[in-house]
Amino acid sequence: MATDVVELILADHRRFEELFRTLRDRNSDRSTALSELAALLVAHAEAEESKVYPALKRYKEVDNAEVDHGAEEHAEGHQALLALMEVSDTQSDEWESKLEELVQALNHHVDEEERTILNDARQEVPEERRAELGQLFVEIRQSRLDDDCGDIDYVRKIAAATEDRID
């Protein structure tokens, strides 16, 4: 298993893409896929914001404005996730519309994060430090997953707490 924080974050991004493909398939178990996405997305964002982003901001070659913007985009993602989770009929047009809003928000964030923050981190942060951050990322992400962070009540709580971050 990879320990480099950049590789771990990228692996989660690819899993998000797989889950989006499942969620777009009307014949799939959309509720189960949404539960997995919600948990992974929240745990991923909280692990990045609690340990990874603050550590990366200490490197002058890593763009602090992009790191702050990444946290804003997490807040937008939480809002879009909650909007989708609150639609009960997974076959409805409303559900499809909310799914596309979430996909667009998350794909935008992933693209920006990969092109800016993660590329900077790969080039500027020593391998040993990326491994240390990877271990912290995995520990926090797993702790959040163990605490059922994808539960709709928790998503409501974090969406409300992060509303002020959205431009």
PDB file of C-alpha atoms in Angstrom:
ATOM      1  CA  MET A   1       0.000   0.000   0.000  1.00  0.00           C
ATOM      2  CA  ALA A   2       1.206   3.489  -0.860  1.00  0.00           C
ATOM      3  CA  THR A   3       2.251   5.710   2.016  1.00  0.00           C
ATOM      4  CA  ASP A   4       2.978   8.903   0.066  1.00  0.00           C
ATOM      5  CA  VAL A   5       0.202  11.356   0.929  1.00  0.00           C
ATOM      6  CA  VAL A   6      -0.026  12.506  -2.690  1.00  0.00           C
ATOM      7  CA  GLU A   7      -0.551   8.940  -3.917  1.00  0.00           C
ATOM      8  CA  LEU A   8      -3.122   8.248  -1.189  1.00  0.00           C
ATOM      9  CA  ILE A   9      -5.114  11.349  -2.065  1.00  0.00           C
ATOM     10  CA  LEU A  10      -4.970  10.474  -5.760  1.00  0.00           C
ATOM     11  CA  ALA A  11      -6.221   6.945  -5.000  1.00  0.00           C
ATOM     12  CA  ASP A  12      -9.237   8.425  -3.208  1.00  0.00           C
ATOM     13  CA  HIS A  13      -9.874  10.707  -6.181  1.00  0.00           C
ATOM     14  CA  ARG A  14      -9.947   7.713  -8.517  1.00  0.00           C
ATOM     15  CA  ARG A  15     -12.370   5.949  -6.125  1.00  0.00           C
ATOM     16  CA  PHE A  16     -14.656   9.005  -6.236  1.00  0.00           C
ATOM     17  CA  GLU A  17     -14.700   8.696 -10.034  1.00  0.00           C
ATOM     18  CA  GLU A  18     -15.604   4.994  -9.813  1.00  0.00           C
ATOM     19  CA  LEU A  19     -18.413   5.766  -7.405  1.00  0.00           C
ATOM     20  CA  PHE A  20     -19.725   8.501  -9.698  1.00  0.00           C
ATOM     21  CA  ARG A  21     -19.917   5.982 -12.542  1.00  0.00           C
ATOM     22  CA  THR A  22     -21.922   3.672 -10.277  1.00  0.00           C
ATOM     23  CA  LEU A  23     -24.171   6.510  -9.124  1.00  0.00           C
ATOM     24  CA  ARG A  24     -24.921   7.501 -12.719  1.00  0.00           C
ATOM     25  CA  ASP A  25     -26.020   3.925 -13.533  1.00  0.00           C
ATOM     26  CA  ARG A  26     -29.784   3.714 -12.919  1.00  0.00           C
ATOM     27  CA  ASN A  27     -29.478  -0.082 -12.537  1.00  0.00           C
ATOM     28  CA  SER A  28     -26.912   0.062  -9.729  1.00  0.00           C
ATOM     29  CA  ASP A  29     -27.469   0.126  -6.003  1.00  0.00           C
ATOM     30  CA  ARG A  30     -27.301   3.883  -5.806  1.00  0.00           C
ATOM     31  CA  SER A  31     -28.069   4.100  -2.092  1.00  0.00           C
ATOM     32  CA  THR A  32     -25.120   1.885  -1.180  1.00  0.00           C
ATOM     33  CA  ALA A  33     -22.794   3.735  -3.534  1.00  0.00           C
ATOM     34  CA  LEU A  34     -23.933   7.085  -2.124  1.00  0.00           C
ATOM     35  CA  SER A  35     -23.309   5.880   1.422  1.00  0.00           C
ATOM     36  CA  GLU A  36     -19.775   4.836   0.491  1.00  0.00           C
ATOM     37  CA  LEU A  37     -19.146   8.103  -1.346  1.00  0.00           C
ATOM     38  CA  ALA A  38     -20.471  10.205   1.543  1.00  0.00           C
ATOM     39  CA  ALA A  39     -18.273   8.461   4.090  1.00  0.00           C
ATOM     40  CA  LEU A  40     -15.126   8.532   1.956  1.00  0.00           C
ATOM     41  CA  LEU A  41     -15.644  12.111   0.821  1.00  0.00           C
ATOM     42  CA  VAL A  42     -16.147  13.465   4.332  1.00  0.00           C
ATOM     43  CA  ALA A  43     -13.303  11.416   5.829  1.00  0.00           C
ATOM     44  CA  HIS A  44     -10.986  12.414   2.973  1.00  0.00           C
ATOM     45  CA  ALA A  45     -11.762  16.135   3.314  1.00  0.00           C
ATOM     46  CA  GLU A  46     -11.414  16.121   7.089  1.00  0.00           C
ATOM     47  CA  ALA A  47      -8.080  14.293   6.919  1.00  0.00           C
ATOM     48  CA  GLU A  48      -6.776  16.779   4.353  1.00  0.00           C
ATOM     49  CA  GLU A  49      -7.944  19.814   6.298  1.00  0.00           C
ATOM     50  CA  SER A  50      -6.801  18.657   9.722  1.00  0.00           C
ATOM     51  CA  LYS A  51      -3.246  17.549   8.908  1.00  0.00           C
ATOM     52  CA  VAL A  52      -2.270  17.682   5.245  1.00  0.00           C
ATOM     53  CA  TYR A  53      -3.287  21.206   4.265  1.00  0.00           C
ATOM     54  CA  PRO A  54      -1.766  22.878   7.348  1.00  0.00           C
ATOM     55  CA  ALA A  55       1.503  20.998   6.811  1.00  0.00           C
ATOM     56  CA  LEU A  56       1.665  21.918   3.126  1.00  0.00           C
ATOM     57  CA  LYS A  57       1.146  25.595   3.898  1.00  0.00           C
ATOM     58  CA  ARG A  58       4.525  25.579   5.647  1.00  0.00           C
ATOM     59  CA  TYR A  59       6.299  25.064   2.312  1.00  0.00           C
ATOM     60  CA  LYS A  60       6.823  28.374   0.532  1.00  0.00           C
ATOM     61  CA  GLU A  61       6.606  26.743  -2.898  1.00  0.00           C
ATOM     62  CA  VAL A  62       3.121  25.382  -2.124  1.00  0.00           C
ATOM     63  CA  ASP A  63       0.524  28.032  -2.960  1.00  0.00           C
ATOM     64  CA  ASN A  64      -1.275  28.881   0.303  1.00  0.00           C
ATOM     65  CA  ALA A  65      -4.142  30.532  -1.566  1.00  0.00           C
ATOM     66  CA  GLU A  66      -4.759  27.258  -3.419  1.00  0.00           C
ATOM     67  CA  VAL A  67      -4.711  25.340  -0.132  1.00  0.00           C
ATOM     68  CA  ASP A  68      -7.284  27.738   1.338  1.00  0.00           C
ATOM     69  CA  HIS A  69      -9.331  27.491  -1.845  1.00  0.00           C
ATOM     70  CA  GLY A  70      -9.238  23.691  -1.546  1.00  0.00           C
ATOM     71  CA  ALA A  71     -10.880  23.939   1.872  1.00  0.00           C
ATOM     72  CA  GLU A  72     -13.561  26.241   0.413  1.00  0.00           C
ATOM     73  CA  GLU A  73     -14.217  23.664  -2.280  1.00  0.00           C
ATOM     74  CA  HIS A  74     -14.587  20.968   0.370  1.00  0.00           C
ATOM     75  CA  ALA A  75     -17.347  23.087   1.905  1.00  0.00           C
ATOM     76  CA  GLU A  76     -19.058  23.358  -1.487  1.00  0.00           C
ATOM     77  CA  GLY A  77     -18.761  19.600  -1.887  1.00  0.00           C
ATOM     78  CA  HIS A  78     -20.350  19.009   1.514  1.00  0.00           C
ATOM     79  CA  GLN A  79     -23.272  21.261   0.531  1.00  0.00           C
ATOM     80  CA  ALA A  80     -23.748  19.399  -2.767  1.00  0.00           C
ATOM     81  CA  LEU A  81     -23.422  16.024  -1.024  1.00  0.00           C
ATOM     82  CA  LEU A  82     -26.079  16.943   1.514  1.00  0.00           C
ATOM     83  CA  ALA A  83     -28.435  18.159  -1.220  1.00  0.00           C
ATOM     84  CA  LEU A  84     -28.139  14.782  -2.942  1.00  0.00           C
ATOM     85  CA  MET A  85     -28.491  12.784   0.266  1.00  0.00           C
ATOM     86  CA  GLU A  86     -31.721  14.621   1.080  1.00  0.00           C
ATOM     87  CA  VAL A  87     -33.427  13.381  -2.109  1.00  0.00           C
ATOM     88  CA  SER A  88     -35.004  10.039  -1.248  1.00  0.00           C
ATOM     89  CA  ASP A  89     -36.001   8.819  -4.733  1.00  0.00           C
ATOM     90  CA  THR A  90     -32.790   7.719  -6.444  1.00  0.00           C
ATOM     91  CA  GLN A  91     -34.673   7.354  -9.747  1.00  0.00           C
ATOM     92  CA  SER A  92     -36.064  10.900  -9.797  1.00  0.00           C
ATOM     93  CA  ASP A  93     -35.009  13.779 -12.036  1.00  0.00           C
ATOM     94  CA  GLU A  94     -34.241  15.788  -8.897  1.00  0.00           C
ATOM     95  CA  TRP A  95     -31.799  13.091  -7.741  1.00  0.00           C
ATOM     96  CA  GLU A  96     -30.120  13.080 -11.165  1.00  0.00           C
ATOM     97  CA  SER A  97     -29.815  16.871 -11.074  1.00  0.00           C
ATOM     98  CA  LYS A  98     -28.327  16.899  -7.558  1.00  0.00           C
ATOM     99  CA  LEU A  99     -25.915  14.118  -8.525  1.00  0.00           C
ATOM    100  CA  GLU A 100     -24.633  16.162 -11.468  1.00  0.00           C
ATOM    101  CA  GLU A 101     -24.160  19.200  -9.206  1.00  0.00           C
ATOM    102  CA  LEU A 102     -22.071  17.066  -6.846  1.00  0.00           C
ATOM    103  CA  VAL A 103     -20.085  15.524  -9.718  1.00  0.00           C
ATOM    104  CA  GLN A 104     -19.320  18.958 -11.156  1.00  0.00           C
ATOM    105  CA  ALA A 105     -18.280  20.405  -7.791  1.00  0.00           C
ATOM    106  CA  LEU A 106     -16.077  17.456  -6.932  1.00  0.00           C
ATOM    107  CA  ASN A 107     -14.522  17.099 -10.379  1.00  0.00           C
ATOM    108  CA  HIS A 108     -13.647  20.796 -10.356  1.00  0.00           C
ATOM    109  CA  HIS A 109     -12.009  20.461  -6.942  1.00  0.00           C
ATOM    110  CA  VAL A 110     -10.123  17.283  -7.836  1.00  0.00           C
ATOM    111  CA  ASP A 111      -8.805  18.813 -11.049  1.00  0.00           C
ATOM    112  CA  GLU A 112      -7.590  21.975  -9.324  1.00  0.00           C
ATOM    113  CA  GLU A 113      -6.135  20.136  -6.344  1.00  0.00           C
ATOM    114  CA  GLU A 114      -4.231  17.713  -8.563  1.00  0.00           C
ATOM    115  CA  ARG A 115      -2.847  20.456 -10.844  1.00  0.00           C
ATOM    116  CA  THR A 116      -1.817  22.829  -8.059  1.00  0.00           C
ATOM    117  CA  ILE A 117      -1.565  21.571  -4.485  1.00  0.00           C
ATOM    118  CA  LEU A 118      -0.593  17.968  -5.210  1.00  0.00           C
ATOM    119  CA  ASN A 119       1.868  18.811  -7.990  1.00  0.00           C
ATOM    120  CA  ASP A 120       3.512  21.385  -5.713  1.00  0.00           C
ATOM    121  CA  ALA A 121       3.634  18.869  -2.871  1.00  0.00           C
ATOM    122  CA  ARG A 122       5.156  16.182  -5.074  1.00  0.00           C
ATOM    123  CA  GLN A 123       7.899  18.574  -6.222  1.00  0.00           C
ATOM    124  CA  GLU A 124       8.604  20.530  -3.037  1.00  0.00           C
ATOM    125  CA  VAL A 125       7.874  18.275  -0.051  1.00  0.00           C
ATOM    126  CA  PRO A 126      10.541  15.676   0.734  1.00  0.00           C
ATOM    127  CA  GLU A 127       9.541  12.046   0.250  1.00  0.00           C
ATOM    128  CA  GLU A 128       9.993  11.246   3.944  1.00  0.00           C
ATOM    129  CA  ARG A 129       7.638  14.070   4.944  1.00  0.00           C
ATOM    130  CA  ARG A 130       5.062  12.983   2.340  1.00  0.00           C
ATOM    131  CA  ALA A 131       5.191   9.491   3.897  1.00  0.00           C
ATOM    132  CA  GLU A 132       4.661  10.939   7.392  1.00  0.00           C
ATOM    133  CA  LEU A 133       1.717  12.976   6.121  1.00  0.00           C
ATOM    134  CA  GLY A 134       0.391   9.885   4.382  1.00  0.00           C
ATOM    135  CA  GLN A 135       0.357   7.989   7.662  1.00  0.00           C
ATOM    136  CA  LEU A 136      -1.487  10.835   9.401  1.00  0.00           C
ATOM    137  CA  PHE A 137      -3.929  11.090   6.486  1.00  0.00           C
ATOM    138  CA  VAL A 138      -4.724   7.360   6.659  1.00  0.00           C
ATOM    139  CA  GLU A 139      -5.134   7.396  10.451  1.00  0.00           C
ATOM    140  CA  ILE A 140      -7.494  10.362  10.476  1.00  0.00           C
ATOM    141  CA  ARG A 141      -9.461   9.164   7.454  1.00  0.00           C
ATOM    142  CA  GLN A 142      -9.925   5.732   9.041  1.00  0.00           C
ATOM    143  CA  SER A 143     -10.912   7.244  12.377  1.00  0.00           C
ATOM    144  CA  ARG A 144     -13.568   9.346  10.651  1.00  0.00           C
ATOM    145  CA  LEU A 145     -14.810   6.312   8.690  1.00  0.00           C
ATOM    146  CA  ASP A 146     -15.008   4.314  11.935  1.00  0.00           C
ATOM    147  CA  ASP A 147     -17.113   7.140  13.413  1.00  0.00           C
ATOM    148  CA  ASP A 148     -19.633   6.876  10.525  1.00  0.00           C
ATOM    149  CA  CYS A 149     -18.851  10.343   9.184  1.00  0.00           C
ATOM    150  CA  GLY A 150     -21.026   9.710   6.119  1.00  0.00           C
ATOM    151  CA  ASP A 151     -24.202   9.657   8.203  1.00  0.00           C
ATOM    152  CA  ILE A 152     -26.663  12.288   6.962  1.00  0.00           C
ATOM    153  CA  ASP A 153     -26.884  13.965  10.362  1.00  0.00           C
ATOM    154  CA  TYR A 154     -23.112  14.416  10.436  1.00  0.00           C
ATOM    155  CA  VAL A 155     -23.100  15.698   6.851  1.00  0.00           C
ATOM    156  CA  ARG A 156     -25.809  18.216   7.840  1.00  0.00           C
ATOM    157  CA  LYS A 157     -23.648  19.335  10.757  1.00  0.00           C
ATOM    158  CA  ILE A 158     -20.492  19.876   8.698  1.00  0.00           C
ATOM    159  CA  ALA A 159     -22.418  21.483   5.838  1.00  0.00           C
ATOM    160  CA  ALA A 160     -23.896  23.989   8.282  1.00  0.00           C
ATOM    161  CA  ALA A 161     -20.530  24.583   9.959  1.00  0.00           C
ATOM    162  CA  THR A 162     -18.800  25.308   6.652  1.00  0.00           C
ATOM    163  CA  GLU A 163     -21.427  27.538   4.996  1.00  0.00           C
ATOM    164  CA  ASP A 164     -19.361  30.641   5.783  1.00  0.00           C
ATOM    165  CA  ARG A 165     -16.405  29.299   3.739  1.00  0.00           C
ATOM    166  CA  ILE A 166     -18.308  29.355   0.454  1.00  0.00           C
ATOM    167  CA  ASP A 167     -17.781  32.410  -1.733  1.00  0.00           C
TER     168      ASP A 167
END
